[in-house]
């Protein structure tokens, strides 16, 4: 029985990394279809990190970011958090609305809707990977969008999941859109009970 992230062994971590790889492939296909551009996602770097390590890994706590939070429900519960840098947002909003420069603190309703949908598609790609591998039913709630300092955004999973462990699955992706390479950070944070169910379904518990 897994009671916290520290109980994961190398085999468990390999499975989580494979979910990250499959999810990235799904995301590439889905995003290409959505925006009508060629998208390449290089093999992601997948790591199990402590919350503080993840924060330091993603940037300065005072750095302004957009965040798309997707809560998981049904058999697997937890959350997926996509961190969007200004450069990523500018490329997406240029494709949709022809915008050249943006201010993350002054996004309009259309901007927020487009970036939320990008996060929803990317998050759902990882949910699909989990469901395909395990046969479990995994649902997602409507994405929640925010713009804040990185430290404030990262405090949400710390507050909600800190009592069961201080680790999360960090997926770093290099996304190439029309030859322009941009980085994104995604956090997959299932509850410990959900991890136990996932590994049990795969015969690893």
JSON list of C-alpha atoms in Angstrom, two decimals:
[
{"chain": "A", "resi": 1, "resn": "UNK", "atom": "CA", "xyz": [0.00, 0.00, 0.00]},
{"chain": "A", "resi": 2, "resn": "UNK", "atom": "CA", "xyz": [1.31, 3.43, -0.94]},
{"chain": "A", "resi": 3, "resn": "UNK", "atom": "CA", "xyz": [0.75, 5.94, 1.85]},
{"chain": "A", "resi": 4, "resn": "UNK", "atom": "CA", "xyz": [2.84, 8.79, 0.48]},
{"chain": "A", "resi": 5, "resn": "UNK", "atom": "CA", "xyz": [4.97, 9.62, -2.54]},
{"chain": "A", "resi": 6, "resn": "UNK", "atom": "CA", "xyz": [8.11, 8.57, -0.70]},
{"chain": "A", "resi": 7, "resn": "UNK", "atom": "CA", "xyz": [6.85, 4.96, -0.92]},
{"chain": "A", "resi": 8, "resn": "UNK", "atom": "CA", "xyz": [7.21, 4.90, -4.71]},
{"chain": "A", "resi": 9, "resn": "UNK", "atom": "CA", "xyz": [9.90, 2.58, -6.04]},
{"chain": "A", "resi": 10, "resn": "UNK", "atom": "CA", "xyz": [11.78, 2.75, -9.34]},
{"chain": "A", "resi": 11, "resn": "UNK", "atom": "CA", "xyz": [9.17, 0.67, -11.16]},
{"chain": "A", "resi": 12, "resn": "UNK", "atom": "CA", "xyz": [6.36, 2.96, -10.02]},
{"chain": "A", "resi": 13, "resn": "UNK", "atom": "CA", "xyz": [8.29, 6.01, -11.17]},
{"chain": "A", "resi": 14, "resn": "UNK", "atom": "CA", "xyz": [8.95, 4.38, -14.57]},
{"chain": "A", "resi": 15, "resn": "UNK", "atom": "CA", "xyz": [5.19, 3.94, -15.01]},
{"chain": "A", "resi": 16, "resn": "UNK", "atom": "CA", "xyz": [4.55, 7.59, -14.17]},
{"chain": "A", "resi": 17, "resn": "UNK", "atom": "CA", "xyz": [7.20, 8.62, -16.66]},
{"chain": "A", "resi": 18, "resn": "UNK", "atom": "CA", "xyz": [5.55, 6.47, -19.34]},
{"chain": "A", "resi": 19, "resn": "UNK", "atom": "CA", "xyz": [2.25, 8.18, -18.61]},
{"chain": "A", "resi": 20, "resn": "UNK", "atom": "CA", "xyz": [4.06, 11.49, -19.11]},
{"chain": "A", "resi": 21, "resn": "UNK", "atom": "CA", "xyz": [5.48, 10.34, -22.44]},
{"chain": "A", "resi": 22, "resn": "UNK", "atom": "CA", "xyz": [2.17, 9.01, -23.75]},
{"chain": "A", "resi": 23, "resn": "UNK", "atom": "CA", "xyz": [0.35, 12.11, -22.56]},
{"chain": "A", "resi": 24, "resn": "UNK", "atom": "CA", "xyz": [2.80, 14.37, -24.40]},
{"chain": "A", "resi": 25, "resn": "UNK", "atom": "CA", "xyz": [2.19, 12.47, -27.63]},
{"chain": "A", "resi": 26, "resn": "UNK", "atom": "CA", "xyz": [-1.56, 12.80, -27.16]},
{"chain": "A", "resi": 27, "resn": "UNK", "atom": "CA", "xyz": [-1.18, 16.52, -26.43]},
{"chain": "A", "resi": 28, "resn": "UNK", "atom": "CA", "xyz": [0.87, 17.12, -29.59]},
{"chain": "A", "resi": 29, "resn": "UNK", "atom": "CA", "xyz": [-1.82, 15.56, -31.79]},
{"chain": "A", "resi": 30, "resn": "UNK", "atom": "CA", "xyz": [-4.70, 17.33, -30.04]},
{"chain": "A", "resi": 31, "resn": "UNK", "atom": "CA", "xyz": [-3.06, 20.78, -30.07]},
{"chain": "A", "resi": 32, "resn": "UNK", "atom": "CA", "xyz": [-2.10, 20.48, -33.73]},
{"chain": "A", "resi": 33, "resn": "UNK", "atom": "CA", "xyz": [-5.73, 19.73, -34.57]},
{"chain": "A", "resi": 34, "resn": "UNK", "atom": "CA", "xyz": [-7.00, 22.61, -32.44]},
{"chain": "A", "resi": 35, "resn": "UNK", "atom": "CA", "xyz": [-4.80, 25.41, -33.75]},
{"chain": "A", "resi": 36, "resn": "UNK", "atom": "CA", "xyz": [-4.16, 24.09, -37.24]},
{"chain": "A", "resi": 37, "resn": "UNK", "atom": "CA", "xyz": [-0.38, 24.34, -36.95]},
{"chain": "A", "resi": 38, "resn": "UNK", "atom": "CA", "xyz": [2.38, 21.77, -36.84]},
{"chain": "A", "resi": 39, "resn": "UNK", "atom": "CA", "xyz": [3.34, 21.07, -33.26]},
{"chain": "A", "resi": 40, "resn": "UNK", "atom": "CA", "xyz": [6.22, 18.95, -32.07]},
{"chain": "A", "resi": 41, "resn": "UNK", "atom": "CA", "xyz": [6.68, 18.01, -28.44]},
{"chain": "A", "resi": 42, "resn": "UNK", "atom": "CA", "xyz": [10.10, 16.68, -27.66]},
{"chain": "A", "resi": 43, "resn": "UNK", "atom": "CA", "xyz": [10.43, 13.76, -25.27]},
{"chain": "A", "resi": 44, "resn": "UNK", "atom": "CA", "xyz": [9.48, 15.34, -21.96]},
{"chain": "A", "resi": 45, "resn": "UNK", "atom": "CA", "xyz": [11.66, 15.38, -18.89]},
{"chain": "A", "resi": 46, "resn": "UNK", "atom": "CA", "xyz": [9.62, 13.71, -16.15]},
{"chain": "A", "resi": 47, "resn": "UNK", "atom": "CA", "xyz": [10.74, 13.97, -12.53]},
{"chain": "A", "resi": 48, "resn": "UNK", "atom": "CA", "xyz": [9.36, 13.31, -9.08]},
{"chain": "A", "resi": 49, "resn": "UNK", "atom": "CA", "xyz": [10.11, 16.50, -7.15]},
{"chain": "A", "resi": 50, "resn": "UNK", "atom": "CA", "xyz": [9.33, 17.95, -3.76]},
{"chain": "A", "resi": 51, "resn": "UNK", "atom": "CA", "xyz": [7.05, 20.98, -3.89]},
{"chain": "A", "resi": 52, "resn": "UNK", "atom": "CA", "xyz": [9.89, 23.34, -3.02]},
{"chain": "A", "resi": 53, "resn": "UNK", "atom": "CA", "xyz": [12.15, 21.73, -5.63]},
{"chain": "A", "resi": 54, "resn": "UNK", "atom": "CA", "xyz": [9.40, 22.05, -8.23]},
{"chain": "A", "resi": 55, "resn": "UNK", "atom": "CA", "xyz": [8.98, 25.73, -7.41]},
{"chain": "A", "resi": 56, "resn": "UNK", "atom": "CA", "xyz": [12.70, 26.40, -7.74]},
{"chain": "A", "resi": 57, "resn": "UNK", "atom": "CA", "xyz": [12.80, 24.30, -10.91]},
{"chain": "A", "resi": 58, "resn": "UNK", "atom": "CA", "xyz": [10.06, 26.34, -12.60]},
{"chain": "A", "resi": 59, "resn": "UNK", "atom": "CA", "xyz": [11.44, 29.79, -11.80]},
{"chain": "A", "resi": 60, "resn": "UNK", "atom": "CA", "xyz": [11.45, 32.57, -9.24]},
{"chain": "A", "resi": 61, "resn": "UNK", "atom": "CA", "xyz": [8.53, 32.61, -6.76]},
{"chain": "A", "resi": 62, "resn": "UNK", "atom": "CA", "xyz": [7.91, 36.26, -7.74]},
{"chain": "A", "resi": 63, "resn": "UNK", "atom": "CA", "xyz": [7.75, 35.50, -11.47]},
{"chain": "A", "resi": 64, "resn": "UNK", "atom": "CA", "xyz": [4.37, 36.19, -13.06]},
{"chain": "A", "resi": 65, "resn": "UNK", "atom": "CA", "xyz": [2.72, 33.17, -14.66]},
{"chain": "A", "resi": 66, "resn": "UNK", "atom": "CA", "xyz": [-0.64, 32.06, -15.93]},
{"chain": "A", "resi": 67, "resn": "UNK", "atom": "CA", "xyz": [-1.88, 28.84, -14.40]},
{"chain": "A", "resi": 68, "resn": "UNK", "atom": "CA", "xyz": [-4.54, 26.40, -15.58]},
{"chain": "A", "resi": 69, "resn": "UNK", "atom": "CA", "xyz": [-5.75, 24.08, -12.82]},
{"chain": "A", "resi": 70, "resn": "UNK", "atom": "CA", "xyz": [-7.75, 20.97, -13.71]},
{"chain": "A", "resi": 71, "resn": "UNK", "atom": "CA", "xyz": [-9.22, 18.84, -10.96]},
{"chain": "A", "resi": 72, "resn": "UNK", "atom": "CA", "xyz": [-9.48, 15.10, -11.50]},
{"chain": "A", "resi": 73, "resn": "UNK", "atom": "CA", "xyz": [-12.50, 13.07, -10.41]},
{"chain": "A", "resi": 74, "resn": "UNK", "atom": "CA", "xyz": [-14.03, 9.58, -10.48]},
{"chain": "A", "resi": 75, "resn": "UNK", "atom": "CA", "xyz": [-11.49, 6.73, -10.06]},
{"chain": "A", "resi": 76, "resn": "UNK", "atom": "CA", "xyz": [-8.45, 9.03, -10.04]},
{"chain": "A", "resi": 77, "resn": "UNK", "atom": "CA", "xyz": [-8.60, 12.19, -7.94]},
{"chain": "A", "resi": 78, "resn": "UNK", "atom": "CA", "xyz": [-6.14, 15.02, -7.64]},
{"chain": "A", "resi": 79, "resn": "UNK", "atom": "CA", "xyz": [-5.17, 17.84, -9.97]},
{"chain": "A", "resi": 80, "resn": "UNK", "atom": "CA", "xyz": [-3.18, 18.80, -13.03]},
{"chain": "A", "resi": 81, "resn": "UNK", "atom": "CA", "xyz": [-1.52, 22.20, -13.03]},
{"chain": "A", "resi": 82, "resn": "UNK", "atom": "CA", "xyz": [-0.18, 23.77, -16.23]},
{"chain": "A", "resi": 83, "resn": "UNK", "atom": "CA", "xyz": [2.12, 26.78, -15.84]},
{"chain": "A", "resi": 84, "resn": "UNK", "atom": "CA", "xyz": [2.13, 29.11, -18.85]},
{"chain": "A", "resi": 85, "resn": "UNK", "atom": "CA", "xyz": [4.94, 31.58, -19.45]},
{"chain": "A", "resi": 86, "resn": "UNK", "atom": "CA", "xyz": [4.26, 34.88, -21.20]},
{"chain": "A", "resi": 87, "resn": "UNK", "atom": "CA", "xyz": [6.07, 33.72, -24.36]},
{"chain": "A", "resi": 88, "resn": "UNK", "atom": "CA", "xyz": [3.83, 30.65, -24.65]},
{"chain": "A", "resi": 89, "resn": "UNK", "atom": "CA", "xyz": [0.71, 32.75, -24.14]},
{"chain": "A", "resi": 90, "resn": "UNK", "atom": "CA", "xyz": [1.83, 35.28, -26.77]},
{"chain": "A", "resi": 91, "resn": "UNK", "atom": "CA", "xyz": [2.34, 32.59, -29.41]},
{"chain": "A", "resi": 92, "resn": "UNK", "atom": "CA", "xyz": [-1.07, 31.04, -28.74]},
{"chain": "A", "resi": 93, "resn": "UNK", "atom": "CA", "xyz": [-2.90, 34.39, -28.70]},
{"chain": "A", "resi": 94, "resn": "UNK", "atom": "CA", "xyz": [-1.09, 35.49, -31.85]},
{"chain": "A", "resi": 95, "resn": "UNK", "atom": "CA", "xyz": [-2.35, 32.37, -33.63]},
{"chain": "A", "resi": 96, "resn": "UNK", "atom": "CA", "xyz": [-5.93, 32.87, -32.41]},
{"chain": "A", "resi": 97, "resn": "UNK", "atom": "CA", "xyz": [-6.29, 36.64, -32.42]},
{"chain": "A", "resi": 98, "resn": "UNK", "atom": "CA", "xyz": [-3.23, 38.07, -34.19]},
{"chain": "A", "resi": 99, "resn": "UNK", "atom": "CA", "xyz": [-1.92, 39.70, -31.02]},
{"chain": "A", "resi": 100, "resn": "UNK", "atom": "CA", "xyz": [1.76, 40.60, -31.00]},
{"chain": "A", "resi": 101, "resn": "UNK", "atom": "CA", "xyz": [2.34, 41.55, -27.38]},
{"chain": "A", "resi": 102, "resn": "UNK", "atom": "CA", "xyz": [0.27, 40.78, -24.31]},
{"chain": "A", "resi": 103, "resn": "UNK", "atom": "CA", "xyz": [0.13, 41.71, -20.66]},
{"chain": "A", "resi": 104, "resn": "UNK", "atom": "CA", "xyz": [-0.73, 38.69, -18.51]},
{"chain": "A", "resi": 105, "resn": "UNK", "atom": "CA", "xyz": [-2.42, 40.99, -16.01]},
{"chain": "A", "resi": 106, "resn": "UNK", "atom": "CA", "xyz": [-4.72, 42.47, -18.66]},
{"chain": "A", "resi": 107, "resn": "UNK", "atom": "CA", "xyz": [-6.04, 39.48, -20.59]},
{"chain": "A", "resi": 108, "resn": "UNK", "atom": "CA", "xyz": [-9.54, 39.78, -21.96]},
{"chain": "A", "resi": 109, "resn": "UNK", "atom": "CA", "xyz": [-12.26, 37.14, -21.83]},
{"chain": "A", "resi": 110, "resn": "UNK", "atom": "CA", "xyz": [-11.30, 35.68, -25.21]},
{"chain": "A", "resi": 111, "resn": "UNK", "atom": "CA", "xyz": [-7.64, 35.39, -24.18]},
{"chain": "A", "resi": 112, "resn": "UNK", "atom": "CA", "xyz": [-8.54, 33.58, -20.97]},
{"chain": "A", "resi": 113, "resn": "UNK", "atom": "CA", "xyz": [-10.91, 31.24, -22.77]},
{"chain": "A", "resi": 114, "resn": "UNK", "atom": "CA", "xyz": [-8.26, 30.30, -25.37]},
{"chain": "A", "resi": 115, "resn": "UNK", "atom": "CA", "xyz": [-5.50, 29.68, -22.81]},
{"chain": "A", "resi": 116, "resn": "UNK", "atom": "CA", "xyz": [-7.88, 27.72, -20.57]},
{"chain": "A", "resi": 117, "resn": "UNK", "atom": "CA", "xyz": [-8.78, 25.48, -23.50]},
{"chain": "A", "resi": 118, "resn": "UNK", "atom": "CA", "xyz": [-5.11, 24.90, -24.28]},
{"chain": "A", "resi": 119, "resn": "UNK", "atom": "CA", "xyz": [-4.62, 23.82, -20.66]},
{"chain": "A", "resi": 120, "resn": "UNK", "atom": "CA", "xyz": [-7.74, 21.67, -20.81]},
{"chain": "A", "resi": 121, "resn": "UNK", "atom": "CA", "xyz": [-6.53, 19.86, -23.93]},
{"chain": "A", "resi": 122, "resn": "UNK", "atom": "CA", "xyz": [-3.05, 19.27, -22.53]},
{"chain": "A", "resi": 123, "resn": "UNK", "atom": "CA", "xyz": [-4.39, 18.08, -19.19]},
{"chain": "A", "resi": 124, "resn": "UNK", "atom": "CA", "xyz": [-6.97, 15.81, -20.80]},
{"chain": "A", "resi": 125, "resn": "UNK", "atom": "CA", "xyz": [-4.20, 14.23, -22.88]},
{"chain": "A", "resi": 126, "resn": "UNK", "atom": "CA", "xyz": [-2.58, 12.94, -19.69]},
{"chain": "A", "resi": 127, "resn": "UNK", "atom": "CA", "xyz": [-5.93, 11.82, -18.29]},
{"chain": "A", "resi": 128, "resn": "UNK", "atom": "CA", "xyz": [-6.47, 9.85, -21.49]},
{"chain": "A", "resi": 129, "resn": "UNK", "atom": "CA", "xyz": [-3.06, 8.22, -21.08]},
{"chain": "A", "resi": 130, "resn": "UNK", "atom": "CA", "xyz": [-3.94, 7.09, -17.54]},
{"chain": "A", "resi": 131, "resn": "UNK", "atom": "CA", "xyz": [-7.32, 5.75, -18.63]},
{"chain": "A", "resi": 132, "resn": "UNK", "atom": "CA", "xyz": [-5.84, 3.90, -21.61]},
{"chain": "A", "resi": 133, "resn": "UNK", "atom": "CA", "xyz": [-3.12, 2.23, -19.55]},
{"chain": "A", "resi": 134, "resn": "UNK", "atom": "CA", "xyz": [-5.29, 1.26, -16.60]},
{"chain": "A", "resi": 135, "resn": "UNK", "atom": "CA", "xyz": [-8.87, 1.01, -17.83]},
{"chain": "A", "resi": 136, "resn": "UNK", "atom": "CA", "xyz": [-9.89, 3.30, -14.97]},
{"chain": "A", "resi": 137, "resn": "UNK", "atom": "CA", "xyz": [-12.55, 5.98, -15.34]},
{"chain": "A", "resi": 138, "resn": "UNK", "atom": "CA", "xyz": [-10.97, 9.40, -15.01]},
{"chain": "A", "resi": 139, "resn": "UNK", "atom": "CA", "xyz": [-12.98, 12.59, -15.35]},
{"chain": "A", "resi": 140, "resn": "UNK", "atom": "CA", "xyz": [-11.96, 16.24, -15.32]},
{"chain": "A", "resi": 141, "resn": "UNK", "atom": "CA", "xyz": [-13.70, 19.34, -14.04]},
{"chain": "A", "resi": 142, "resn": "UNK", "atom": "CA", "xyz": [-13.81, 22.59, -16.00]},
{"chain": "A", "resi": 143, "resn": "UNK", "atom": "CA", "xyz": [-10.37, 24.27, -15.92]},
{"chain": "A", "resi": 144, "resn": "UNK", "atom": "CA", "xyz": [-9.73, 27.13, -13.52]},
{"chain": "A", "resi": 145, "resn": "UNK", "atom": "CA", "xyz": [-7.55, 29.96, -14.85]},
{"chain": "A", "resi": 146, "resn": "UNK", "atom": "CA", "xyz": [-5.47, 32.40, -12.85]},
{"chain": "A", "resi": 147, "resn": "UNK", "atom": "CA", "xyz": [-2.61, 34.85, -13.26]},
{"chain": "A", "resi": 148, "resn": "UNK", "atom": "CA", "xyz": [-0.40, 35.29, -10.23]},
{"chain": "A", "resi": 149, "resn": "UNK", "atom": "CA", "xyz": [3.13, 34.98, -8.96]},
{"chain": "A", "resi": 150, "resn": "UNK", "atom": "CA", "xyz": [4.55, 31.49, -9.39]},
{"chain": "A", "resi": 151, "resn": "UNK", "atom": "CA", "xyz": [4.86, 30.98, -5.63]},
{"chain": "A", "resi": 152, "resn": "UNK", "atom": "CA", "xyz": [1.17, 31.79, -5.09]},
{"chain": "A", "resi": 153, "resn": "UNK", "atom": "CA", "xyz": [0.02, 29.43, -7.85]},
{"chain": "A", "resi": 154, "resn": "UNK", "atom": "CA", "xyz": [2.18, 26.59, -6.52]},
{"chain": "A", "resi": 155, "resn": "UNK", "atom": "CA", "xyz": [0.79, 27.09, -3.02]},
{"chain": "A", "resi": 156, "resn": "UNK", "atom": "CA", "xyz": [-2.54, 25.55, -4.10]},
{"chain": "A", "resi": 157, "resn": "UNK", "atom": "CA", "xyz": [-1.31, 21.93, -4.39]},
{"chain": "A", "resi": 158, "resn": "UNK", "atom": "CA", "xyz": [0.86, 22.41, -1.29]},
{"chain": "A", "resi": 159, "resn": "UNK", "atom": "CA", "xyz": [-2.20, 23.38, 0.78]},
{"chain": "A", "resi": 160, "resn": "UNK", "atom": "CA", "xyz": [-4.45, 20.65, -0.63]},
{"chain": "A", "resi": 161, "resn": "UNK", "atom": "CA", "xyz": [-2.01, 17.74, -0.74]},
{"chain": "A", "resi": 162, "resn": "UNK", "atom": "CA", "xyz": [0.70, 18.59, 1.74]},
{"chain": "A", "resi": 163, "resn": "UNK", "atom": "CA", "xyz": [-0.75, 16.31, 4.38]},
{"chain": "A", "resi": 164, "resn": "UNK", "atom": "CA", "xyz": [-0.18, 13.16, 2.30]},
{"chain": "A", "resi": 165, "resn": "UNK", "atom": "CA", "xyz": [3.28, 14.00, 1.00]},
{"chain": "A", "resi": 166, "resn": "UNK", "atom": "CA", "xyz": [5.37, 16.76, -0.43]},
{"chain": "A", "resi": 167, "resn": "UNK", "atom": "CA", "xyz": [6.11, 15.38, -3.89]},
{"chain": "A", "resi": 168, "resn": "UNK", "atom": "CA", "xyz": [4.55, 15.71, -7.33]},
{"chain": "A", "resi": 169, "resn": "UNK", "atom": "CA", "xyz": [5.16, 14.58, -10.89]},
{"chain": "A", "resi": 170, "resn": "UNK", "atom": "CA", "xyz": [6.78, 17.43, -12.84]},
{"chain": "A", "resi": 171, "resn": "UNK", "atom": "CA", "xyz": [6.62, 17.18, -16.64]},
{"chain": "A", "resi": 172, "resn": "UNK", "atom": "CA", "xyz": [8.81, 19.62, -18.56]},
{"chain": "A", "resi": 173, "resn": "UNK", "atom": "CA", "xyz": [8.04, 19.88, -22.24]},
{"chain": "A", "resi": 174, "resn": "UNK", "atom": "CA", "xyz": [9.72, 21.66, -25.10]},
{"chain": "A", "resi": 175, "resn": "UNK", "atom": "CA", "xyz": [6.94, 22.50, -27.54]},
{"chain": "A", "resi": 176, "resn": "UNK", "atom": "CA", "xyz": [7.78, 23.59, -31.07]},
{"chain": "A", "resi": 177, "resn": "UNK", "atom": "CA", "xyz": [5.10, 25.59, -32.90]},
{"chain": "A", "resi": 178, "resn": "UNK", "atom": "CA", "xyz": [5.93, 26.65, -36.46]},
{"chain": "A", "resi": 179, "resn": "UNK", "atom": "CA", "xyz": [9.61, 26.15, -35.70]},
{"chain": "A", "resi": 180, "resn": "UNK", "atom": "CA", "xyz": [9.56, 28.29, -32.53]},
{"chain": "A", "resi": 181, "resn": "UNK", "atom": "CA", "xyz": [10.53, 26.35, -29.41]},
{"chain": "A", "resi": 182, "resn": "UNK", "atom": "CA", "xyz": [8.87, 27.21, -26.09]},
{"chain": "A", "resi": 183, "resn": "UNK", "atom": "CA", "xyz": [8.89, 25.54, -22.70]},
{"chain": "A", "resi": 184, "resn": "UNK", "atom": "CA", "xyz": [6.00, 24.59, -20.48]},
{"chain": "A", "resi": 185, "resn": "UNK", "atom": "CA", "xyz": [5.75, 23.03, -17.05]},
{"chain": "A", "resi": 186, "resn": "UNK", "atom": "CA", "xyz": [2.98, 20.67, -16.03]},
{"chain": "A", "resi": 187, "resn": "UNK", "atom": "CA", "xyz": [2.38, 19.15, -12.61]},
{"chain": "A", "resi": 188, "resn": "UNK", "atom": "CA", "xyz": [0.44, 15.91, -12.20]},
{"chain": "A", "resi": 189, "resn": "UNK", "atom": "CA", "xyz": [-0.66, 15.61, -8.56]},
{"chain": "A", "resi": 190, "resn": "UNK", "atom": "CA", "xyz": [-2.87, 12.59, -7.87]},
{"chain": "A", "resi": 191, "resn": "UNK", "atom": "CA", "xyz": [-3.95, 11.73, -4.34]},
{"chain": "A", "resi": 192, "resn": "UNK", "atom": "CA", "xyz": [-2.02, 8.89, -2.73]},
{"chain": "A", "resi": 193, "resn": "UNK", "atom": "CA", "xyz": [-5.14, 6.69, -2.73]},
{"chain": "A", "resi": 194, "resn": "UNK", "atom": "CA", "xyz": [-5.45, 7.26, -6.47]},
{"chain": "A", "resi": 195, "resn": "UNK", "atom": "CA", "xyz": [-1.82, 6.28, -7.00]},
{"chain": "A", "resi": 196, "resn": "UNK", "atom": "CA", "xyz": [-2.41, 3.07, -5.06]},
{"chain": "A", "resi": 197, "resn": "UNK", "atom": "CA", "xyz": [-5.43, 2.25, -7.23]},
{"chain": "A", "resi": 198, "resn": "UNK", "atom": "CA", "xyz": [-3.49, 3.04, -10.41]},
{"chain": "A", "resi": 199, "resn": "UNK", "atom": "CA", "xyz": [-0.59, 0.76, -9.52]},
{"chain": "A", "resi": 200, "resn": "UNK", "atom": "CA", "xyz": [-2.90, -1.97, -8.24]},
{"chain": "A", "resi": 201, "resn": "UNK", "atom": "CA", "xyz": [-4.73, -1.96, -11.56]},
{"chain": "A", "resi": 202, "resn": "UNK", "atom": "CA", "xyz": [-1.37, -2.35, -13.32]},
{"chain": "A", "resi": 203, "resn": "UNK", "atom": "CA", "xyz": [-0.38, -5.26, -11.07]},
{"chain": "A", "resi": 204, "resn": "UNK", "atom": "CA", "xyz": [2.36, -3.35, -9.28]},
{"chain": "A", "resi": 205, "resn": "UNK", "atom": "CA", "xyz": [0.89, -3.61, -5.77]}
]
